[in-house]
Amino acid sequence: MSGFISNAVIAIASATILARSGNDAPTLASVTTAMGVGGSIGAILLSISSGPKRRIHCLLLGDALTNLCRLPLGLALSPAIWVAAGSFSGFFMPWLGVFNQGIWLSKVEPEVQGRVFASRYLIAQIASPLGIAISGPLADYVFEPAMQTGGFLAGIFSGIFGTGNGAGMALQFTLFSCCGILISLGGYAFKQLRDVEILLPDHE
């Protein structure tokens, strides 16, 4: 579910920034670069640190923080804020892959890791494109028309996102990011997930 939401957000990120910046390509390039730099710094720090004993916390909180740091990309209109938000969201993104993979590697017996990881990858590859597939049509046919002047959502959200080109995508981007935060933190409500490193023994 997290991958579904993340891909739904990422799918419209560039279009949102371009629409809100008046199709300013250098602004988009700056934000994209900031994400890459933040991700590189995050990955380097993870490579020189063993990390906490309870990796599930870094996985769930890392996903929540990634989405939290994305919020200004939808809420703000300042390129400087977008760059800062991009760098911080990029910083936390490596947490997801590193700690998720670490948990699986420590719990799944080496003899069956190939089959387990292949099945896991297949499931992820089914869910992720669905997020991309629905994001564009939602932007074009629901959120963008709804946030034009007189649209059915404009009266509610225009004070935050304004109206016109890009306002609907900014709203959609923000709502999906909030869903990502709730899903990540909601993982703590499930003991099987929250305590997975305690309930499942490491393989020998």
Coordinates of N, CA and C in Angstrom, one line a residue:
M1 N 0.8 -1.2 0.0 CA 0.0 0.0 0.0 C 0.9 1.3 0.0
S2 N 2.0 1.2 0.7 CA 2.9 2.3 0.8 C 3.4 2.7 -0.6
G3 N 3.8 1.6 -1.3 CA 4.3 1.8 -2.7 C 3.3 2.4 -3.6
F4 N 2.1 1.9 -3.5 CA 1.0 2.5 -4.3 C 0.8 4.0 -4.0
I5 N 0.8 4.4 -2.8 CA 0.6 5.8 -2.5 C 1.8 6.6 -2.9
S6 N 3.0 6.1 -2.7 CA 4.2 6.8 -3.0 C 4.3 7.0 -4.5
N7 N 4.0 6.0 -5.3 CA 4.0 6.2 -6.8 C 2.9 7.1 -7.3
A8 N 1.8 7.1 -6.6 CA 0.7 8.0 -7.0 C 1.1 9.5 -6.7
V9 N 1.9 9.7 -5.7 CA 2.4 11.0 -5.4 C 3.5 11.4 -6.4
I10 N 4.5 10.5 -6.5 CA 5.6 10.8 -7.4 C 5.2 11.1 -8.9
A11 N 4.1 10.4 -9.3 CA 3.7 10.5 -10.7 C 3.3 11.9 -11.1
I12 N 2.8 12.7 -10.1 CA 2.4 14.1 -10.5 C 3.3 15.1 -9.9
A13 N 4.4 14.7 -9.2 CA 5.3 15.7 -8.6 C 5.8 16.7 -9.6
S14 N 6.4 16.2 -10.7 CA 7.0 17.1 -11.7 C 6.0 18.0 -12.3
A15 N 4.8 17.4 -12.6 CA 3.7 18.2 -13.3 C 3.2 19.3 -12.3
T16 N 3.1 19.0 -11.0 CA 2.7 19.9 -10.0 C 3.6 21.1 -9.9
I17 N 4.9 20.8 -9.8 CA 5.9 21.9 -9.7 C 5.9 22.8 -10.9
L18 N 5.9 22.2 -12.1 CA 5.9 22.9 -13.4 C 4.6 23.8 -13.4
A19 N 3.5 23.3 -13.1 CA 2.2 24.0 -13.2 C 2.2 25.2 -12.2
R20 N 2.8 25.0 -11.0 CA 2.8 26.0 -10.0 C 3.9 27.0 -10.2
S21 N 4.9 26.7 -11.0 CA 6.0 27.6 -11.2 C 5.9 28.3 -12.5
G22 N 4.8 28.1 -13.3 CA 4.7 28.7 -14.6 C 5.6 28.0 -15.6
N23 N 5.7 26.7 -15.5 CA 6.5 25.9 -16.4 C 8.0 26.3 -16.4
D24 N 8.5 26.6 -15.2 CA 9.9 27.0 -15.1 C 10.7 25.7 -14.9
A25 N 11.4 25.3 -16.0 CA 12.2 24.1 -15.9 C 13.4 24.2 -14.9
P26 N 14.1 25.3 -14.8 CA 15.1 25.4 -13.8 C 14.7 25.1 -12.4
T27 N 13.5 25.6 -12.1 CA 12.9 25.3 -10.7 C 12.7 23.8 -10.5
L28 N 12.1 23.1 -11.5 CA 12.0 21.7 -11.4 C 13.3 21.0 -11.3
A29 N 14.3 21.4 -12.1 CA 15.6 20.8 -12.0 C 16.2 21.0 -10.6
S30 N 16.0 22.2 -10.0 CA 16.6 22.4 -8.7 C 16.0 21.5 -7.7
V31 N 14.7 21.4 -7.7 CA 14.0 20.5 -6.8 C 14.4 19.0 -6.9
T32 N 14.5 18.6 -8.2 CA 14.9 17.2 -8.5 C 16.3 17.0 -8.0
T33 N 17.2 18.0 -8.2 CA 18.6 17.9 -7.8 C 18.7 17.8 -6.2
A34 N 17.8 18.6 -5.6 CA 17.8 18.6 -4.1 C 17.4 17.3 -3.6
M35 N 16.4 16.6 -4.2 CA 16.0 15.3 -3.8 C 17.1 14.3 -3.9
G36 N 17.9 14.4 -5.1 CA 19.0 13.5 -5.3 C 20.1 13.7 -4.3
V37 N 20.4 15.0 -4.0 CA 21.4 15.3 -3.0 C 21.0 14.8 -1.6
G38 N 19.8 15.0 -1.2 CA 19.3 14.6 0.1 C 19.3 13.1 0.2
G39 N 18.9 12.4 -0.9 CA 19.0 10.9 -0.9 C 20.4 10.4 -0.8
S40 N 21.3 11.0 -1.5 CA 22.7 10.6 -1.4 C 23.3 10.8 0.0
I41 N 23.0 11.9 0.6 CA 23.4 12.1 2.0 C 22.8 11.1 3.0
G42 N 21.5 10.8 2.8 CA 20.9 9.8 3.6 C 21.5 8.5 3.5
A43 N 21.8 8.1 2.2 CA 22.3 6.8 1.9 C 23.7 6.7 2.5
I44 N 24.5 7.7 2.4 CA 25.9 7.7 2.9 C 25.9 7.5 4.4
L45 N 25.0 8.3 5.1 CA 24.9 8.2 6.6 C 24.5 6.8 7.0
L46 N 23.6 6.2 6.2 CA 23.2 4.8 6.6 C 24.3 3.8 6.3
S47 N 25.1 4.1 5.3 CA 26.2 3.1 5.0 C 27.3 3.1 6.1
I48 N 27.4 4.2 6.9 CA 28.4 4.3 7.9 C 27.9 4.1 9.3
S49 N 26.6 3.8 9.4 CA 25.9 3.6 10.6 C 25.2 2.2 10.7
S50 N 25.3 1.6 11.8 CA 24.6 0.3 11.9 C 23.1 0.4 12.1
G51 N 22.7 1.6 12.5 CA 21.3 1.8 12.7 C 20.8 1.2 14.0
P52 N 19.5 1.5 14.3 CA 19.0 1.0 15.6 C 18.7 -0.5 15.6
K53 N 18.5 -1.1 16.7 CA 18.2 -2.5 16.8 C 16.8 -2.8 16.2
R54 N 15.8 -1.9 16.5 CA 14.5 -2.1 16.0 C 14.3 -1.4 14.7
R55 N 14.6 -2.1 13.6 CA 14.6 -1.5 12.3 C 13.2 -1.1 11.8
I56 N 12.2 -1.8 12.4 CA 10.8 -1.5 12.0 C 10.5 -0.1 12.2
H57 N 11.0 0.5 13.3 CA 10.7 1.9 13.6 C 11.3 2.8 12.5
C58 N 12.5 2.5 12.0 CA 13.1 3.4 11.0 C 12.3 3.2 9.7
L59 N 11.7 2.0 9.4 CA 11.0 1.8 8.2 C 9.7 2.6 8.3
L60 N 8.9 2.4 9.4 CA 7.6 3.1 9.5 C 7.8 4.6 9.6
L61 N 8.7 5.1 10.4 CA 8.9 6.5 10.6 C 9.6 7.1 9.4
G62 N 10.5 6.4 8.7 CA 11.1 6.9 7.5 C 10.1 7.1 6.4
D63 N 9.1 6.2 6.3 CA 8.1 6.4 5.3 C 7.2 7.6 5.7
A64 N 6.8 7.7 6.9 CA 6.0 8.9 7.4 C 6.7 10.2 7.2
L65 N 8.0 10.2 7.5 CA 8.8 11.5 7.4 C 9.0 11.8 5.9
T66 N 9.2 10.8 5.1 CA 9.3 11.1 3.6 C 8.1 11.9 3.2
N67 N 6.9 11.3 3.5 CA 5.6 12.0 3.1 C 5.4 13.3 3.8
L68 N 5.8 13.4 5.0 CA 5.7 14.7 5.8 C 6.5 15.8 5.1
C69 N 7.7 15.4 4.7 CA 8.6 16.4 4.1 C 8.1 16.8 2.7
R70 N 7.3 15.9 2.1 CA 6.8 16.2 0.7 C 5.6 17.3 0.8
L71 N 5.0 17.4 1.9 CA 3.8 18.3 2.0 C 4.0 19.7 1.5
P72 N 5.2 20.3 1.8 CA 5.4 21.7 1.3 C 5.4 21.8 -0.2
L73 N 5.7 20.7 -0.9 CA 5.7 20.7 -2.3 C 4.3 20.9 -2.9
G74 N 3.3 20.5 -2.1 CA 1.9 20.8 -2.5 C 1.4 22.1 -1.9
L75 N 1.8 22.4 -0.7 CA 1.2 23.5 0.1 C 1.9 24.8 -0.2
A76 N 3.1 24.8 -0.6 CA 3.9 26.1 -0.7 C 3.9 26.5 -2.2
L77 N 4.3 27.8 -2.4 CA 4.4 28.3 -3.7 C 5.9 28.9 -3.9
S78 N 6.7 28.7 -3.0 CA 8.1 29.2 -3.0 C 9.0 28.2 -3.5
P79 N 9.8 28.4 -4.6 CA 10.8 27.5 -5.0 C 11.8 27.1 -4.0
A80 N 12.2 28.1 -3.1 CA 13.1 27.8 -2.0 C 12.6 26.8 -1.1
I81 N 11.3 26.9 -0.8 CA 10.7 25.9 0.1 C 10.6 24.5 -0.5
W82 N 10.3 24.5 -1.8 CA 10.3 23.3 -2.6 C 11.6 22.6 -2.6
V83 N 12.7 23.3 -2.7 CA 14.0 22.8 -2.7 C 14.3 22.2 -1.4
A84 N 14.0 22.9 -0.3 CA 14.2 22.4 1.0 C 13.4 21.1 1.3
A85 N 12.2 21.2 0.9 CA 11.3 20.0 1.1 C 11.8 18.8 0.3
G86 N 12.3 19.1 -0.9 CA 12.8 18.0 -1.7 C 14.0 17.3 -1.1
S87 N 14.9 18.1 -0.6 CA 16.1 17.6 0.0 C 15.8 16.8 1.3
F88 N 14.9 17.2 2.1 CA 14.6 16.4 3.3 C 13.8 15.2 3.0
S89 N 12.9 15.2 2.0 CA 12.1 14.0 1.6 C 13.1 13.0 1.0
G90 N 14.0 13.5 0.2 CA 15.1 12.6 -0.4 C 15.9 12.0 0.7
F91 N 16.2 12.7 1.7 CA 17.1 12.2 2.8 C 16.5 11.0 3.4
F92 N 15.2 11.0 3.6 CA 14.5 9.8 4.3 C 14.2 8.7 3.4
M93 N 14.2 8.9 2.1 CA 13.7 7.8 1.2 C 14.6 6.6 1.3
P94 N 15.9 6.7 1.4 CA 16.7 5.4 1.5 C 16.4 4.6 2.7
W95 N 15.8 5.2 3.8 CA 15.4 4.4 4.9 C 14.5 3.3 4.6
L96 N 13.6 3.5 3.6 CA 12.5 2.6 3.3 C 13.1 1.3 2.8
G97 N 14.0 1.4 1.7 CA 14.6 0.3 1.1 C 15.6 -0.5 2.0
V98 N 16.4 0.3 2.7 CA 17.5 -0.3 3.6 C 16.9 -1.1 4.7
F99 N 16.0 -0.5 5.5 CA 15.5 -1.2 6.7 C 14.4 -2.3 6.3
N100 N 13.7 -2.0 5.3 CA 12.8 -3.1 4.8 C 13.5 -4.3 4.3
Q101 N 14.5 -4.1 3.5 CA 15.3 -5.2 3.0 C 16.1 -5.9 4.2
G102 N 16.5 -5.1 5.1 CA 17.3 -5.7 6.3 C 16.4 -6.6 7.1
I103 N 15.2 -6.2 7.3 CA 14.2 -7.1 8.1 C 14.0 -8.4 7.3
W104 N 13.7 -8.3 6.0 CA 13.4 -9.5 5.2 C 14.6 -10.4 5.2
L105 N 15.8 -9.9 5.0 CA 17.0 -10.7 4.9 C 17.3 -11.4 6.2
S106 N 17.0 -10.8 7.3 CA 17.3 -11.4 8.6 C 16.3 -12.4 9.0
K107 N 15.1 -12.4 8.5 CA 14.0 -13.3 8.9 C 13.8 -14.4 7.9
V108 N 14.1 -14.3 6.7 CA 13.8 -15.3 5.7 C 15.0 -16.2 5.5
E109 N 14.8 -17.5 5.6 CA 15.9 -18.5 5.5 C 16.6 -18.3 4.1
P110 N 17.9 -18.4 4.1 CA 18.6 -18.2 2.8 C 18.2 -19.1 1.7
E111 N 17.8 -20.4 2.1 CA 17.4 -21.3 1.0 C 16.2 -20.9 0.2
V112 N 15.3 -20.1 0.8 CA 14.1 -19.7 0.1 C 14.1 -18.2 -0.2
Q113 N 15.1 -17.5 0.1 CA 15.1 -16.1 -0.2 C 14.8 -15.7 -1.6
G114 N 15.4 -16.5 -2.5 CA 15.1 -16.2 -4.0 C 13.7 -16.2 -4.3
R115 N 13.0 -17.2 -3.9 CA 11.5 -17.4 -4.1 C 10.7 -16.3 -3.4
V116 N 11.1 -16.1 -2.1 CA 10.3 -15.1 -1.3 C 10.5 -13.7 -1.9
F117 N 11.7 -13.3 -2.2 CA 12.0 -12.0 -2.7 C 11.4 -11.8 -4.1
A118 N 11.4 -12.8 -4.9 CA 10.8 -12.7 -6.2 C 9.3 -12.5 -6.1
S119 N 8.7 -13.2 -5.2 CA 7.2 -13.0 -5.0 C 6.9 -11.7 -4.5
R120 N 7.7 -11.2 -3.5 CA 7.6 -9.9 -2.9 C 7.7 -8.8 -4.0
Y121 N 8.7 -9.0 -4.8 CA 9.0 -8.0 -5.9 C 7.8 -8.0 -6.9
L122 N 7.2 -9.1 -7.2 CA 6.1 -9.2 -8.1 C 4.9 -8.5 -7.6
I123 N 4.6 -8.7 -6.3 CA 3.5 -8.0 -5.6 C 3.7 -6.5 -5.7
A124 N 4.9 -6.1 -5.4 CA 5.2 -4.6 -5.4 C 5.1 -4.0 -6.8
Q125 N 5.5 -4.8 -7.8 CA 5.4 -4.3 -9.2 C 4.0 -4.3 -9.7
I126 N 3.1 -5.0 -9.1 CA 1.7 -4.9 -9.4 C 1.0 -3.7 -8.8
A127 N 1.4 -3.5 -7.5 CA 0.7 -2.4 -6.8 C 1.2 -1.0 -7.3
S128 N 2.5 -0.9 -7.5 CA 3.1 0.4 -7.8 C 2.6 1.0 -9.1
P129 N 2.5 0.3 -10.2 CA 2.0 0.9 -11.4 C 0.5 1.3 -11.3
L130 N -0.2 0.7 -10.4 CA -1.6 1.1 -10.2 C -1.7 2.5 -9.7
G131 N -0.8 2.8 -8.7 CA -0.7 4.2 -8.2 C -0.4 5.2 -9.3
I132 N 0.5 4.9 -10.2 CA 0.8 5.7 -11.3 C -0.4 5.9 -12.3
A133 N -1.0 4.7 -12.5 CA -2.1 4.7 -13.5 C -3.3 5.5 -13.1
I134 N -3.6 5.6 -11.8 CA -4.8 6.4 -11.3 C -4.5 7.8 -11.1
S135 N -3.2 8.1 -10.9 CA -2.8 9.5 -10.5 C -3.1 10.5 -11.6
G136 N -2.7 10.2 -12.8 CA -2.9 11.1 -13.9 C -4.4 11.4 -14.2
P137 N -5.2 10.3 -14.4 CA -6.6 10.6 -14.6 C -7.3 11.3 -13.5
L138 N -6.9 11.0 -12.2 CA -7.5 11.8 -11.1 C -7.1 13.3 -11.2
A139 N -5.9 13.6 -11.6 CA -5.5 15.0 -11.7 C -6.3 15.6 -12.9
D140 N -6.3 15.0 -14.0 CA -6.9 15.6 -15.2 C -8.4 15.7 -15.1
Y141 N -9.1 14.7 -14.6 CA -10.6 14.7 -14.6 C -11.3 15.0 -13.3
V142 N -10.5 15.0 -12.2 CA -11.2 15.2 -10.9 C -10.6 16.5 -10.3
F143 N -9.4 16.4 -9.9 CA -8.8 17.5 -9.0 C -8.6 18.8 -9.7
E144 N -8.1 18.7 -10.9 CA -7.8 20.0 -11.7 C -9.1 20.7 -12.0
P145 N -10.1 20.1 -12.6 CA -11.4 20.7 -12.8 C -12.1 21.2 -11.5
A146 N -11.9 20.4 -10.5 CA -12.6 20.8 -9.2 C -12.0 22.0 -8.5
M147 N -10.7 22.3 -8.9 CA -10.0 23.5 -8.3 C -9.9 24.7 -9.2
Q148 N -10.7 24.6 -10.4 CA -10.8 25.8 -11.2 C -11.8 26.8 -10.5
T149 N -11.9 28.0 -10.9 CA -12.8 28.9 -10.3 C -14.2 28.4 -10.5
G150 N -14.9 28.3 -9.4 CA -16.3 27.8 -9.4 C -16.4 26.2 -9.3
G151 N -15.2 25.6 -9.2 CA -15.2 24.1 -9.1 C -15.7 23.7 -7.7
F152 N -16.1 22.4 -7.6 CA -16.8 21.9 -6.4 C -15.9 21.8 -5.2
L153 N -14.5 21.8 -5.4 CA -13.6 21.9 -4.3 C -13.0 23.2 -4.0
A154 N -13.2 24.1 -5.0 CA -12.5 25.4 -4.9 C -13.0 26.2 -3.7
G155 N -14.3 26.1 -3.4 CA -14.8 26.9 -2.2 C -14.2 26.4 -0.9
I156 N -13.8 25.1 -0.9 CA -13.2 24.6 0.4 C -11.7 24.8 0.5
F157 N -11.0 24.6 -0.6 CA -9.5 24.5 -0.5 C -8.8 25.7 -1.2
S158 N -9.6 26.6 -1.8 CA -8.9 27.7 -2.6 C -8.1 28.6 -1.6
G159 N -8.5 28.7 -0.4 CA -7.7 29.5 0.6 C -6.3 29.0 0.8
I160 N -6.1 27.7 0.6 CA -4.8 27.0 0.8 C -4.1 26.9 -0.5
F161 N -4.7 26.4 -1.5 CA -4.1 26.1 -2.8 C -4.3 27.1 -3.9
G162 N -5.2 28.0 -3.7 CA -5.6 28.9 -4.8 C -6.5 28.2 -5.8
T163 N -6.7 28.8 -6.9 CA -7.4 28.1 -8.0 C -6.6 28.3 -9.3
G164 N -7.1 27.5 -10.3 CA -6.4 27.6 -11.6 C -5.4 26.5 -11.8
N165 N -4.6 26.7 -12.8 CA -3.7 25.6 -13.2 C -2.7 25.2 -12.1
G166 N -2.7 23.9 -11.8 CA -1.9 23.3 -10.8 C -2.5 23.2 -9.4
A167 N -3.5 24.0 -9.1 CA -4.1 24.0 -7.8 C -4.7 22.6 -7.5
G168 N -5.3 22.0 -8.4 CA -5.9 20.6 -8.2 C -4.8 19.6 -8.0
M169 N -3.8 19.6 -8.7 CA -2.7 18.7 -8.5 C -2.0 18.9 -7.2
A170 N -1.9 20.1 -6.8 CA -1.3 20.4 -5.5 C -2.1 19.8 -4.4
L171 N -3.5 20.0 -4.5 CA -4.4 19.4 -3.5 C -4.3 17.9 -3.5
Q172 N -4.2 17.3 -4.7 CA -4.1 15.8 -4.8 C -2.8 15.3 -4.2
F173 N -1.7 16.0 -4.5 CA -0.4 15.7 -4.0 C -0.4 15.7 -2.5
T174 N -1.0 16.7 -1.9 CA -1.0 16.9 -0.5 C -1.9 15.8 0.2
L175 N -3.1 15.5 -0.4 CA -3.9 14.5 0.2 C -3.3 13.1 0.1
F176 N -2.6 12.8 -1.0 CA -2.0 11.5 -1.1 C -0.8 11.4 -0.1
S177 N -0.1 12.5 0.1 CA 1.0 12.5 1.0 C 0.5 12.3 2.4
C178 N -0.6 12.9 2.8 CA -1.2 12.7 4.1 C -1.7 11.3 4.3
C179 N -2.2 10.7 3.2 CA -2.6 9.3 3.3 C -1.4 8.4 3.6
G180 N -0.2 8.8 2.9 CA 1.0 8.0 3.2 C 1.4 8.1 4.6
I181 N 1.3 9.3 5.2 CA 1.7 9.5 6.6 C 0.8 8.6 7.5
L182 N -0.5 8.6 7.3 CA -1.5 7.9 8.1 C -1.2 6.4 8.0
I183 N -1.0 5.9 6.7 CA -0.7 4.5 6.5 C 0.5 4.0 7.3
S184 N 1.6 4.8 7.2 CA 2.9 4.5 7.8 C 2.7 4.4 9.3
L185 N 2.1 5.5 9.9 CA 1.9 5.5 11.4 C 0.9 4.5 11.8
G186 N -0.1 4.2 10.9 CA -1.1 3.2 11.2 C -0.5 1.8 11.4
G187 N 0.7 1.6 10.9 CA 1.4 0.3 11.0 C 1.6 0.0 12.5
Y188 N 1.7 1.0 13.3 CA 1.9 0.8 14.8 C 0.7 0.2 15.4
A189 N -0.4 0.2 14.8 CA -1.6 -0.3 15.4 C -1.7 -1.8 15.3
F190 N -0.8 -2.4 14.4 CA -0.8 -3.8 14.2 C 0.4 -4.5 14.9
K191 N 0.1 -5.3 15.9 CA 1.2 -5.9 16.6 C 2.1 -6.8 15.8
Q192 N 1.5 -7.5 14.8 CA 2.3 -8.4 14.0 C 3.3 -7.6 13.1
L193 N 3.0 -6.3 12.8 CA 3.9 -5.5 12.1 C 4.8 -4.8 13.0
R194 N 4.3 -4.2 14.1 CA 5.0 -3.4 15.0 C 6.1 -4.2 15.7
D195 N 5.8 -5.4 16.0 CA 6.7 -6.3 16.8 C 7.3 -7.4 15.9
V196 N 7.3 -7.2 14.6 CA 7.7 -8.3 13.7 C 9.1 -8.8 14.0
E197 N 10.0 -7.9 14.5 CA 11.4 -8.4 14.8 C 11.5 -9.2 16.1
I198 N 10.4 -9.1 16.9 CA 10.4 -9.8 18.1 C 9.6 -11.1 17.9
L199 N 8.5 -11.1 17.2 CA 7.7 -12.3 17.0 C 8.4 -13.3 16.0
L200 N 9.1 -12.8 15.1 CA 9.8 -13.7 14.1 C 11.2 -13.8 14.5
P201 N 11.7 -15.0 14.7 CA 13.2 -15.2 15.0 C 14.0 -15.0 13.8
D202 N 15.3 -14.5 14.0 CA 16.2 -14.4 12.8 C 16.6 -15.9 12.4
H203 N 16.8 -16.0 11.1 CA 17.3 -17.3 10.7 C 18.7 -17.6 11.2
E204 N 19.0 -18.9 11.3 CA 20.4 -19.3 11.8 C 21.5 -18.9 10.8

